[in-house]
Short mmCIF file of C-alpha atoms in Angstrom, two decimals:
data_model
loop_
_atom_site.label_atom_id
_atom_site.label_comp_id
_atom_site.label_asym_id
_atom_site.label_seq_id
_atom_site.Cartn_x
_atom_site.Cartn_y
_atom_site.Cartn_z
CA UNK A 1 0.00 0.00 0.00
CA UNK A 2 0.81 3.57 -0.95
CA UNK A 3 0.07 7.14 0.66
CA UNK A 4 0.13 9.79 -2.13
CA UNK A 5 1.64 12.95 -1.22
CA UNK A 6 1.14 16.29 -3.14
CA UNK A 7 4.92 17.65 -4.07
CA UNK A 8 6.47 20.93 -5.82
CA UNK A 9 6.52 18.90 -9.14
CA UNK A 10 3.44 16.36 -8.53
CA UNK A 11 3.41 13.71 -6.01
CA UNK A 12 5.68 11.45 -3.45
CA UNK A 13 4.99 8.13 -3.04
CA UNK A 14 5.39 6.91 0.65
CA UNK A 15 5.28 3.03 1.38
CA UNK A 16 3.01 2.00 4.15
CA UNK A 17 5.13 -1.21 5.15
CA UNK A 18 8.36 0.14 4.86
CA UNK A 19 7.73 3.83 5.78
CA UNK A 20 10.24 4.75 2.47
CA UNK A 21 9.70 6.60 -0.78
CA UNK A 22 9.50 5.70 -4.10
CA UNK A 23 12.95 6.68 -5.89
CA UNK A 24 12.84 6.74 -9.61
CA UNK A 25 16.48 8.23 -10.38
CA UNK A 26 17.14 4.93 -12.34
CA UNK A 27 17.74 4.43 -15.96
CA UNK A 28 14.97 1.96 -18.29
CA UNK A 29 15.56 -1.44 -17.15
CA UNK A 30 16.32 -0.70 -13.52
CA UNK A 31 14.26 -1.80 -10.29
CA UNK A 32 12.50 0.64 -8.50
CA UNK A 33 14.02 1.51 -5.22
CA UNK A 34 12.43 3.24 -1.82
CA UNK A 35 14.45 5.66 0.20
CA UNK A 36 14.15 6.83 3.66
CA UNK A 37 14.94 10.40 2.35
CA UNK A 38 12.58 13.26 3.07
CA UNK A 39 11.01 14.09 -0.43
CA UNK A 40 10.87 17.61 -0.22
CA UNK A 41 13.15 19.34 -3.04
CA UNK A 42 14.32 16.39 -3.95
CA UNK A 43 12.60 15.57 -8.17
CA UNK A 44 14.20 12.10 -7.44
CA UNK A 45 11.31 11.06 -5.13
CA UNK A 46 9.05 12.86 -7.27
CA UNK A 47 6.24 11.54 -9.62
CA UNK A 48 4.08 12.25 -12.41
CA UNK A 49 0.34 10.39 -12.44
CA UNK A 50 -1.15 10.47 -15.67
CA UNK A 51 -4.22 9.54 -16.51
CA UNK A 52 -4.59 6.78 -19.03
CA UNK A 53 -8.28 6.70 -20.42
CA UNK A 54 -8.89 3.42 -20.00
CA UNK A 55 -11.19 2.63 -16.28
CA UNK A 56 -9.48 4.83 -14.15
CA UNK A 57 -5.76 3.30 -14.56
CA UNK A 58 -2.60 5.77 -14.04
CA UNK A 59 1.01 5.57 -15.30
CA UNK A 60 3.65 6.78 -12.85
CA UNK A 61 6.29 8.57 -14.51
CA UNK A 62 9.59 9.87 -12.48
CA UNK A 63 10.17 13.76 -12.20
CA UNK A 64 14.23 13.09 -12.44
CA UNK A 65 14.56 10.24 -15.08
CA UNK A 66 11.20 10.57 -16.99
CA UNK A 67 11.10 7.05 -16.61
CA UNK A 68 7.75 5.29 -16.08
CA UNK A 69 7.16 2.16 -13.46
CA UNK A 70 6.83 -0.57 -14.79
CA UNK A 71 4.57 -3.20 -12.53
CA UNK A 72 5.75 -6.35 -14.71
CA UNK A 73 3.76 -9.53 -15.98
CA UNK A 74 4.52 -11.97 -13.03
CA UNK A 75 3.57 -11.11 -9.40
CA UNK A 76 6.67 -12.47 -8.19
CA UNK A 77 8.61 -10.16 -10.36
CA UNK A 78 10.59 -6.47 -8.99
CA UNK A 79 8.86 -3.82 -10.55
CA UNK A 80 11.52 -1.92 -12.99
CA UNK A 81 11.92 1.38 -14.43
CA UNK A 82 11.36 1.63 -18.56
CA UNK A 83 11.22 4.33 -21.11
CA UNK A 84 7.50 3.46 -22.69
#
């Protein structure tokens, strides 16, 4: 589970087991990391949510890397950071 956060260049996402942030610095075909860093002035741990058209689904792109999440096809998979 997530807790959205408004930021200076859209939103933070905070981690409710792990109390960390979503970090999307990386490059396509990284994994997504959390930080314990505070979020504020800091477009690494910042995120874009835009709205796809299709039932109320989002795509997360990073502030920093303009990288989007990328959730992956298996649930036992890390989700990594691409550039579509």
């Amino acid at each position: 589970q997530w807790i959205i956060v408004p930021c200076q260049n859209g939103y933070c996402l905070k981690s409710l087991s792990s109390n960390c942030w979503l970090d999307g610095r990386h490059e396509p075909g990284a994994m997504a990391l959390v930080t314990a860093r505070p979020p504020q002035n800091d477009p690494y741990l910042q995120w874009r949510i835009i709205e796809t058209g299709e039932d109320g689904w989002v795509v997360l792109q990073s502030v920093s890397s303009n990288c989007y999440l990328d959730g992956r096809h298996e649930p036992d998979h890390d989700a990594l950071m691409t550039s579509r």
